[in-house]
PDB file of C-alpha atoms in Angstrom:
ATOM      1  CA  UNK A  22      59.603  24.860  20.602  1.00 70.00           C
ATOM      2  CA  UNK A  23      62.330  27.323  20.177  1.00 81.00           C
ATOM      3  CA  UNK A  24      61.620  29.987  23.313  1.00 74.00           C
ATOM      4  CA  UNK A  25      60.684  33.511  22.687  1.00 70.00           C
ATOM      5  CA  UNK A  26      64.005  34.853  24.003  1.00 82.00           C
ATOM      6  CA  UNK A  27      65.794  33.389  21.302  1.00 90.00           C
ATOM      7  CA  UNK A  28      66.475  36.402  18.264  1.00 93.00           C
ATOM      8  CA  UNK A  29      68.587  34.564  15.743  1.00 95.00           C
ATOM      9  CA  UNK A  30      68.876  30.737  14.850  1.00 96.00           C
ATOM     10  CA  UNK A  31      72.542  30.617  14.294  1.00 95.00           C
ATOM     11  CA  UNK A  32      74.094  29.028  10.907  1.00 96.00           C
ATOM     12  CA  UNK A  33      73.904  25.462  10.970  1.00 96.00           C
ATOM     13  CA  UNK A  34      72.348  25.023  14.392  1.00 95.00           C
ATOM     14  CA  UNK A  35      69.887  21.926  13.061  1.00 96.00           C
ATOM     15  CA  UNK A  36      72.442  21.025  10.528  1.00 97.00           C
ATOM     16  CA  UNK A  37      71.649  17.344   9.905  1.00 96.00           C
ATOM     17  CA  UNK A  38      69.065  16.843  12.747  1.00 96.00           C
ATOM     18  CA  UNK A  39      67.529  13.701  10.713  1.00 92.00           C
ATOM     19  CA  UNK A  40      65.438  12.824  14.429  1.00 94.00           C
ATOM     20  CA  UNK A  41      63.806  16.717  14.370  1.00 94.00           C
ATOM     21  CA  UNK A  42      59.553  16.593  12.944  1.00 93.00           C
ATOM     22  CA  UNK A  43      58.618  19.527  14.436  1.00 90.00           C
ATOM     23  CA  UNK A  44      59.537  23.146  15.121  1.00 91.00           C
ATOM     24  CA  UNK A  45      57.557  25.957  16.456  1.00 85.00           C
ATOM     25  CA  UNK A  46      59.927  29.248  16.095  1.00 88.00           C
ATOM     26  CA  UNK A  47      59.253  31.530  19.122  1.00 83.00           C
ATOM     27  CA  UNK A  48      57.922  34.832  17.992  1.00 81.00           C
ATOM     28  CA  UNK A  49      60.943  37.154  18.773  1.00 88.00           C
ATOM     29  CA  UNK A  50      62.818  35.344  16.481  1.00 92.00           C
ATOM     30  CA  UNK A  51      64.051  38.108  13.868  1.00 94.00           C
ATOM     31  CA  UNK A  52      66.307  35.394  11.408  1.00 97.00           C
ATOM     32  CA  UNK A  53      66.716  32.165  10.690  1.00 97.00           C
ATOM     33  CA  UNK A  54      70.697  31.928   9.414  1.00 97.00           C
ATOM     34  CA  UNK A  55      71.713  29.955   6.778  1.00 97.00           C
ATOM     35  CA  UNK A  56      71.951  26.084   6.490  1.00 97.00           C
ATOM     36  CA  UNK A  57      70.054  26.261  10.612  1.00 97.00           C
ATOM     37  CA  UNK A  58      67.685  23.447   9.398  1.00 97.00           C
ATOM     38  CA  UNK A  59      69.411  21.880   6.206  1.00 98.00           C
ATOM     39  CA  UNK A  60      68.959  17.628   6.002  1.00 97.00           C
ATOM     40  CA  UNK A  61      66.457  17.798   8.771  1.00 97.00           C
ATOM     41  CA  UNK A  62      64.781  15.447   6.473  1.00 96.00           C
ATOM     42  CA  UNK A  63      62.780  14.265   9.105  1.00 96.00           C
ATOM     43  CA  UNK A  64      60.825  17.595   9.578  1.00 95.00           C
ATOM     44  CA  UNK A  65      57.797  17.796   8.846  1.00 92.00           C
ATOM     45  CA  UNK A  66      56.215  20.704  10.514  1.00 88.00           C
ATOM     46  CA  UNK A  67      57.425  24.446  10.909  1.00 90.00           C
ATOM     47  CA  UNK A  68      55.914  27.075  12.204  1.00 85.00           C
ATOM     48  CA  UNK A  69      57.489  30.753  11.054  1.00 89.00           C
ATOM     49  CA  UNK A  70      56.317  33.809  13.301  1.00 86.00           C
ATOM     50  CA  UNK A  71      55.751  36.693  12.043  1.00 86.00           C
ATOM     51  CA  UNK A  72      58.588  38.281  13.651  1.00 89.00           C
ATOM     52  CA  UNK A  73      61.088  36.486  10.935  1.00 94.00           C
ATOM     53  CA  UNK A  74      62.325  39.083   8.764  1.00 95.00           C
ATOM     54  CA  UNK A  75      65.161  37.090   6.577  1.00 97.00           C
ATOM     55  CA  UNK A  76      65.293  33.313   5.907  1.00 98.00           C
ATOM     56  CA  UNK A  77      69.276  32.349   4.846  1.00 97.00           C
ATOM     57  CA  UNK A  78      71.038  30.685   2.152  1.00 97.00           C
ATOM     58  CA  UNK A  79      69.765  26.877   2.467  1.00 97.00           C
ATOM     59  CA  UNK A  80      68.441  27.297   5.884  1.00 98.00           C
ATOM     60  CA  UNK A  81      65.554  24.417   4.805  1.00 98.00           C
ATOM     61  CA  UNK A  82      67.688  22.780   2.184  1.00 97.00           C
ATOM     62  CA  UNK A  83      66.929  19.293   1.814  1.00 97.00           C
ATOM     63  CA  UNK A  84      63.971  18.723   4.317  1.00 97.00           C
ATOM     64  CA  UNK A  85      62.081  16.376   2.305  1.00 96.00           C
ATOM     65  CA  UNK A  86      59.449  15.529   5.085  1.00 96.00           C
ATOM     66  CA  UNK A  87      57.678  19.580   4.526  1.00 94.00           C
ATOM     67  CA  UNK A  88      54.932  19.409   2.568  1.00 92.00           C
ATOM     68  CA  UNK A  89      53.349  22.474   2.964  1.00 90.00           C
ATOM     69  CA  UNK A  90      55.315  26.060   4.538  1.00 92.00           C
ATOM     70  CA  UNK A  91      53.524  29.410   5.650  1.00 90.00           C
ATOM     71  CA  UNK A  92      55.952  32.284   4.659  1.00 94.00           C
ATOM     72  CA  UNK A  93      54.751  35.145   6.638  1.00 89.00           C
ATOM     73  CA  UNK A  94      54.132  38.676   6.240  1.00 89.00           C
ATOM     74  CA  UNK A  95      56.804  39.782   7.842  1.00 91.00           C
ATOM     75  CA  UNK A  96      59.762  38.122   5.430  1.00 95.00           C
ATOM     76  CA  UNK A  97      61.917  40.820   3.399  1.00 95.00           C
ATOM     77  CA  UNK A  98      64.784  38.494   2.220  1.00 96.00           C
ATOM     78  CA  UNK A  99      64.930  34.748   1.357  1.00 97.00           C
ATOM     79  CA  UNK A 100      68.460  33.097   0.780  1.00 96.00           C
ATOM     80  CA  UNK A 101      69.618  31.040  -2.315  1.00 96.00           C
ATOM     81  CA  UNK A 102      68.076  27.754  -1.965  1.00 97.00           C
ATOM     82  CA  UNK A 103      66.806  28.248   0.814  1.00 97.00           C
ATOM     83  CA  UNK A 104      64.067  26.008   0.458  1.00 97.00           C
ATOM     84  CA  UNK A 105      65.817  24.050  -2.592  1.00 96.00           C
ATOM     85  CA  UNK A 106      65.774  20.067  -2.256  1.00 95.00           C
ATOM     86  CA  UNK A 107      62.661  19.801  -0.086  1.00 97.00           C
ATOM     87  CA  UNK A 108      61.385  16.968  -2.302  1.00 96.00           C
ATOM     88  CA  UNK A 109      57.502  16.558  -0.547  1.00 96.00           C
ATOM     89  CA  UNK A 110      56.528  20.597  -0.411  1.00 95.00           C
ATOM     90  CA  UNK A 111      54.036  20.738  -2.770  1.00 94.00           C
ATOM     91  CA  UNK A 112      51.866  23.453  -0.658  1.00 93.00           C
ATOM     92  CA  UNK A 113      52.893  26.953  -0.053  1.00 94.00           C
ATOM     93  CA  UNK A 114      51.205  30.336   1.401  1.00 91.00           C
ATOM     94  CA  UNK A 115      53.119  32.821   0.839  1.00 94.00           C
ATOM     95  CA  UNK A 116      52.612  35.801   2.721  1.00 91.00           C
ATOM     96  CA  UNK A 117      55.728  38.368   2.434  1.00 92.00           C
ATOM     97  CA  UNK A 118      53.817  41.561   1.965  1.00 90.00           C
ATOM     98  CA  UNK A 119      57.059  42.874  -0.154  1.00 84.00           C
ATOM     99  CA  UNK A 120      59.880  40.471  -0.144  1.00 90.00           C
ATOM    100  CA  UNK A 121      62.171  42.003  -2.754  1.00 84.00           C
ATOM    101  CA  UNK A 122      64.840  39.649  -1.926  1.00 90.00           C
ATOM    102  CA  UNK A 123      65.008  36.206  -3.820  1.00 91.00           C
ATOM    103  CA  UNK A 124      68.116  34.451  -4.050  1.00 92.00           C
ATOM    104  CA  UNK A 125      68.722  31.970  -6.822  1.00 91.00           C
ATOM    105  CA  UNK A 126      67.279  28.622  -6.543  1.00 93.00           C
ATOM    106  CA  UNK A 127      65.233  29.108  -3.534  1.00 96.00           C
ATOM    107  CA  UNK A 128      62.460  26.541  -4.472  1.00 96.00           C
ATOM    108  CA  UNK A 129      64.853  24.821  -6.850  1.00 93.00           C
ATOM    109  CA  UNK A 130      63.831  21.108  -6.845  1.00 92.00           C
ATOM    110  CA  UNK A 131      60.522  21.653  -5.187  1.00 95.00           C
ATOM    111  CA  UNK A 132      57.637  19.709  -6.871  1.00 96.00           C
ATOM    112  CA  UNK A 133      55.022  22.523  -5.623  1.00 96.00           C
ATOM    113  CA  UNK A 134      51.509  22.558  -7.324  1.00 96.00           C
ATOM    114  CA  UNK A 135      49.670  25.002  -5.402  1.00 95.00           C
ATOM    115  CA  UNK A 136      50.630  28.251  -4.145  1.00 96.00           C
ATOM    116  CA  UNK A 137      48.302  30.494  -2.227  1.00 93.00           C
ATOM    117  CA  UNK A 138      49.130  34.522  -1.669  1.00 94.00           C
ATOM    118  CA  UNK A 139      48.385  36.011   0.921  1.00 89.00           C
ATOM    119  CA  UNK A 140      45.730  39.096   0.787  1.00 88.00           C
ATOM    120  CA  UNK A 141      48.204  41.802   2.096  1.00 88.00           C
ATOM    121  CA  UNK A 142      51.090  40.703  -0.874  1.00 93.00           C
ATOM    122  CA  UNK A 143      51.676  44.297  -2.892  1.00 93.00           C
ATOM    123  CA  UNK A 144      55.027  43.352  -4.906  1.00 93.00           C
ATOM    124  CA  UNK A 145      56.296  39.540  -5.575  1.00 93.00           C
ATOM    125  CA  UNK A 146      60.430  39.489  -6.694  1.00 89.00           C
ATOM    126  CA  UNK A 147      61.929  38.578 -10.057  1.00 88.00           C
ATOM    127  CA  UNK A 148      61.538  34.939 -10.849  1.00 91.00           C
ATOM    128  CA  UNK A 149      60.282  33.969  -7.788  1.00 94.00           C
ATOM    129  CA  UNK A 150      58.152  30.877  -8.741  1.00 96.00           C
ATOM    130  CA  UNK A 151      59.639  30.342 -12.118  1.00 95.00           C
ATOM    131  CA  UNK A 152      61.342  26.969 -11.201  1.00 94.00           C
ATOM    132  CA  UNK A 153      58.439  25.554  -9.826  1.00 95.00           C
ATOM    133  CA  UNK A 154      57.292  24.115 -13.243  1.00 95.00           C
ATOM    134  CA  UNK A 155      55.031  22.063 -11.815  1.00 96.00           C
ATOM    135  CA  UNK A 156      53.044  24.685 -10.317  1.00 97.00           C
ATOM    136  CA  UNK A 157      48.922  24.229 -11.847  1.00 96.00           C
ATOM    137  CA  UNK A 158      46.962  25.710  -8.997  1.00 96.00           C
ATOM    138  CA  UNK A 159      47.774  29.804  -7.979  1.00 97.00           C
ATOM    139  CA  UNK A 160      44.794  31.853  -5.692  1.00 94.00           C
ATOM    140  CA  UNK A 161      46.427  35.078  -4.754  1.00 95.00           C
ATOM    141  CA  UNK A 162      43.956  36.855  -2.429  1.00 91.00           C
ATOM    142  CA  UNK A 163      45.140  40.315  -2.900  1.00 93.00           C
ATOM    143  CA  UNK A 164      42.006  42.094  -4.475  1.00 93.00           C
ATOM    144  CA  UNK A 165      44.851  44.651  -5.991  1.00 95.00           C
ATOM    145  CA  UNK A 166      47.397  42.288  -8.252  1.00 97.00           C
ATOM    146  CA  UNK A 167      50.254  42.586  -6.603  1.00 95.00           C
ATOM    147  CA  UNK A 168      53.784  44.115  -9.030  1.00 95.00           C
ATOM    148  CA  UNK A 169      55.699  41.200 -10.720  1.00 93.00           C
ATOM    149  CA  UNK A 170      57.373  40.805 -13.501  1.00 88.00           C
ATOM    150  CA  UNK A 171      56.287  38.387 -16.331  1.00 85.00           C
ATOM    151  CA  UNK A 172      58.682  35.910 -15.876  1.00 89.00           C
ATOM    152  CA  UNK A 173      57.750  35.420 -12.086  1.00 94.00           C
ATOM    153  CA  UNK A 174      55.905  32.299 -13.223  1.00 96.00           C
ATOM    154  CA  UNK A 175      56.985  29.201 -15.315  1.00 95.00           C
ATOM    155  CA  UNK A 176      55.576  28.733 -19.044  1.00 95.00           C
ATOM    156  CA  UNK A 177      53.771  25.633 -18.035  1.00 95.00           C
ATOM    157  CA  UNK A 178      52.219  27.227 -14.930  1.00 97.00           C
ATOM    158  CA  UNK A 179      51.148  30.420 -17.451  1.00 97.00           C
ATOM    159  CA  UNK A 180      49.523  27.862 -20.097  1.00 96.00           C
ATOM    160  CA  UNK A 181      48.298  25.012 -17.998  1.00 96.00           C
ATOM    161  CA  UNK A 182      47.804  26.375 -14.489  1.00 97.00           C
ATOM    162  CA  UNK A 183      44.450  28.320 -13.300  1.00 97.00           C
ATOM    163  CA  UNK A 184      44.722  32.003 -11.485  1.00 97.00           C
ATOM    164  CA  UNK A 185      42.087  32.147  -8.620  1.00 96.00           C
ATOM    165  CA  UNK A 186      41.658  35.691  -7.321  1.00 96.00           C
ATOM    166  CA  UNK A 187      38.794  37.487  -5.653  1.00 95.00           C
ATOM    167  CA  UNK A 188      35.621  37.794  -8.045  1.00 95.00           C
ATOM    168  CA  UNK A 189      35.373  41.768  -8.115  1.00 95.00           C
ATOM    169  CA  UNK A 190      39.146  41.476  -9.521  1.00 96.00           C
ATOM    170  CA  UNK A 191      38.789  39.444 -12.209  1.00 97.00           C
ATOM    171  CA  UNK A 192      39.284  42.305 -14.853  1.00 97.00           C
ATOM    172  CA  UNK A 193      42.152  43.489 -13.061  1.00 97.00           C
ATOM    173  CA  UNK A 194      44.370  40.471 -12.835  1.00 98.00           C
ATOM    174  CA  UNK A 195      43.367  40.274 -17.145  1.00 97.00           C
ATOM    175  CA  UNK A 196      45.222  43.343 -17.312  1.00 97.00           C
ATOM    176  CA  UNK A 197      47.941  43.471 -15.161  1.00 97.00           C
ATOM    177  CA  UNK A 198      51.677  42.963 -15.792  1.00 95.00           C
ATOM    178  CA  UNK A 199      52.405  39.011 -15.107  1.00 96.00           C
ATOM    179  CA  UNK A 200      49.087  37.990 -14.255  1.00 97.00           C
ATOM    180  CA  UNK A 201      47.319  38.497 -17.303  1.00 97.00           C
ATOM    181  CA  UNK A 202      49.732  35.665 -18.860  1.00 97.00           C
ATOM    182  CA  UNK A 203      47.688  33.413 -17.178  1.00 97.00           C
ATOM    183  CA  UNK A 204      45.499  31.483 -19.529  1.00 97.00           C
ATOM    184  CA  UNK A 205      42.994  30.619 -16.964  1.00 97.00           C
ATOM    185  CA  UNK A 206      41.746  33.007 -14.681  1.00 98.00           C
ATOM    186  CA  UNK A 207      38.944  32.625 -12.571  1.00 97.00           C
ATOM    187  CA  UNK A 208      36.803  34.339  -9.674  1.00 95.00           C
ATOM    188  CA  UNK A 209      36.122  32.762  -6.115  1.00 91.00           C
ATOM    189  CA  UNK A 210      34.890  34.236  -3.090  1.00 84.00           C
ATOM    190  CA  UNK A 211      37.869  35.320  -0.870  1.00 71.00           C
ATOM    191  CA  UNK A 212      37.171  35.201   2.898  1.00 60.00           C
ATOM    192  CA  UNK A 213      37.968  38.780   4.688  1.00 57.00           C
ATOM    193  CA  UNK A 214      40.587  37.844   7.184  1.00 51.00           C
ATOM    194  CA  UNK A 215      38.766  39.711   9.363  1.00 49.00           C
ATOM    195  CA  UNK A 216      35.785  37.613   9.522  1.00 50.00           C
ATOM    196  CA  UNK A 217      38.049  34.753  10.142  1.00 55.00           C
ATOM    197  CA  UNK A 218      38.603  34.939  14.009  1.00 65.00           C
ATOM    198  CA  UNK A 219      41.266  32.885  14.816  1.00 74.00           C
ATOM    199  CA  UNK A 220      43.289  33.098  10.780  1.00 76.00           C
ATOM    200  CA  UNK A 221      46.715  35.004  12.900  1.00 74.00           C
ATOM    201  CA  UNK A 222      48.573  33.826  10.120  1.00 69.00           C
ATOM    202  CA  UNK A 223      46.388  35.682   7.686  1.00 64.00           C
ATOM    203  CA  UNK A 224      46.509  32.375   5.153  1.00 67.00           C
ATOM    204  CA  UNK A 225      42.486  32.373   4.952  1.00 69.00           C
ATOM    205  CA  UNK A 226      41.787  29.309   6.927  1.00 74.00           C
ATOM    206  CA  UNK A 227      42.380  28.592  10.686  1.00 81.00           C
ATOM    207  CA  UNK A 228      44.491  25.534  11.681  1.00 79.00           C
ATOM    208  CA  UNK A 229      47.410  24.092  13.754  1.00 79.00           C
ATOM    209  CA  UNK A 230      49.570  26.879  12.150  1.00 77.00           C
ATOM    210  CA  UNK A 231      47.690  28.852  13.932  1.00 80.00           C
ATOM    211  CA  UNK A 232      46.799  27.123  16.947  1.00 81.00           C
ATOM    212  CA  UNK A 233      51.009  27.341  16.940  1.00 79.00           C
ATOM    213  CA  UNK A 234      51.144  30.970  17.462  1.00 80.00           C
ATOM    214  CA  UNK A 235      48.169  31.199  19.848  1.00 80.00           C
ATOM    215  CA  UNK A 236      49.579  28.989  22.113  1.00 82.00           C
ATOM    216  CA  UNK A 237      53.102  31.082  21.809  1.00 77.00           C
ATOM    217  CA  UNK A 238      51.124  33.896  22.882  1.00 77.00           C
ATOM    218  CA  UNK A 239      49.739  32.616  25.662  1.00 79.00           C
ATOM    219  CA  UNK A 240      53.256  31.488  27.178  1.00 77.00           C
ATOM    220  CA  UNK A 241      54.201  35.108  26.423  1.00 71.00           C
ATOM    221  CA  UNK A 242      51.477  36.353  27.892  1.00 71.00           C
ATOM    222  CA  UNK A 243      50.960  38.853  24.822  1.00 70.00           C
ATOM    223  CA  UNK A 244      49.483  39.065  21.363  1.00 69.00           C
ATOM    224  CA  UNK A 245      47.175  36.740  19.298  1.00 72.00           C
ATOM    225  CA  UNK A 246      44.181  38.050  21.569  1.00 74.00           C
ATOM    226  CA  UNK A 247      41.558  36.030  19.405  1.00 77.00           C
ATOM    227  CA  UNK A 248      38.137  36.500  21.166  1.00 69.00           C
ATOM    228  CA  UNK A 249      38.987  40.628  21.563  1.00 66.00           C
ATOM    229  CA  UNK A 250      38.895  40.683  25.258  1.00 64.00           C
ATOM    230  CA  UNK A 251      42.437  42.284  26.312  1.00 67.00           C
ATOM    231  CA  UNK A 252      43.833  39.468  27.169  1.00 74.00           C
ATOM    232  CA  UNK A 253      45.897  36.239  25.807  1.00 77.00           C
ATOM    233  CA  UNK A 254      45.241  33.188  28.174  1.00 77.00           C
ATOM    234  CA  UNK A 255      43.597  29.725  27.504  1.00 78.00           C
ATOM    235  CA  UNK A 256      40.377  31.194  26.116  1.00 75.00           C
ATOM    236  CA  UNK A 257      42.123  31.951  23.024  1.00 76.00           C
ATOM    237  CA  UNK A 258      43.585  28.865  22.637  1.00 82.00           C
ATOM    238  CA  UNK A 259      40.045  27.045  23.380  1.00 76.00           C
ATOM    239  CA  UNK A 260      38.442  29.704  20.548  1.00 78.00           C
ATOM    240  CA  UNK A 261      40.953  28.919  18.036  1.00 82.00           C
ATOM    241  CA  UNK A 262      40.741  24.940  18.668  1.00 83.00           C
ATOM    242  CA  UNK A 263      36.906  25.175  18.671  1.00 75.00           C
ATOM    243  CA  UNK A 264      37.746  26.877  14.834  1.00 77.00           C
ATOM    244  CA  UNK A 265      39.717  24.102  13.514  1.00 79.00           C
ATOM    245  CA  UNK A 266      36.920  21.862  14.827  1.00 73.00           C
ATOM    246  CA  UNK A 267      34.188  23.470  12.811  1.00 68.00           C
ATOM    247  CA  UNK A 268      35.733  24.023   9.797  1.00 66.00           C
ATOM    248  CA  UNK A 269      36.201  20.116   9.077  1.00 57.00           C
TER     249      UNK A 269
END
């Protein structure tokens, strides 16, 4: 657990920690500098705040133990490669509500096949899945399509991948700019986040990602008040673990 007084992972502070399988990123961290976790291959587990605001050049280059990584809301930049190499991620939510910033390659060499958007996503940057060729499975929970350009996506994922969005947007998505590329497009029934008590990552299900952050909150004795009652303390924590129970 990196502590919540921490504001910056430095450049190359995990550099080649092969031993590391698990991070939790305190929640006043505002960057994570570039090459902090590269060759951790080891890792398997991250969990991003939603305080982050820029990820750096190749700060996860080369963990091949991820296999799934929650980009949160918060996220305006992402470095090149910064997530290039990581040979087992093959799930991502991605979150950024308007991450404009893509550098080059920053899923290069990622097998990915599913990709879930997050409901608050209003504008997705220039080519910013197109490597990930092997990409079949996209549900973007935004009920507006969120602005991107056609060639945000790969040929093959356009042709033989299936769009999920929320039913009542069906008609949109067939319309709008990039998404209507999508040969397949179909309608599911999209959870309101706010009906999801305990979902603080706002990825539509509740699980150790967020059981992560409660428990953050509760050492900082502020925010991810789950059960409404003014306060963050063990309740929370017991509420969110009592979530991930049900929902298997």
């Amino acid at each position: 657990v990196i502590p919540s007084l921490v504001t910056s992972i430095n450049n190359g502070t995990f550099y080649g920690c092969s031993g590391l399988t698990s991070v939790t990123i305190g929640s006043s961290v505002k960057s994570i500098d570039s090459q902090a976790f590269q060759y951790c291959s080891g890792l398997t587990s991250v969990t991003i705040p939603n305080s982050v605001t820029s990820i750096g050049s190749s700060a996860f280059y080369g963990c091949s133990g991820l296999t799934s990584v929650t980009i949160p809301d918060s996220v305006i930049s992402i470095g090149s490669e910064a997530f290039s190499g990581c040979s087992g991620l093959k799930t991502l939510n991605y979150n950024a509500v308007n991450c404009t910033a893509l550098g080059s390659g920053w899923l290069s060499g990622v097998p990915l096949s599913i990709l879930n958007i997050g409901n608050s996503v209003t504008e997705i940057a220039d080519n910013a899945f197109y490597s990930c060729t092997a990409l079949r499975e996209v549900h973007c929970l935004a009920t507006t399509p969120p602005w991107a350009r056609d060639e945000t996506f790969a040929d093959m994922t356009y042709y033989q991948g299936t769009l999920y969005v929320p039913t009542e947007s069906v008609n949109n998505y067939r319309v709008a700019k990039c998404w209507r590329d999508f040969t397949n497009i179909v309608g599911e029934d999209v959870p309101n986040p706010d009906d999801i008590s305990g979902d603080l990552n706002g990825d539509g299900a509740v699980d150790v990602l967020d059981l992560d952050i409660v428990i953050d909150g509760v050492l900082r004795g502020e925010g991810a008040d789950v059960n409404g009652d003014g306060r963050t303390d063990i309740m929370d924590v017991d509420q969110v673990i009592n979530a991930i129970l049900n929902s298997k």
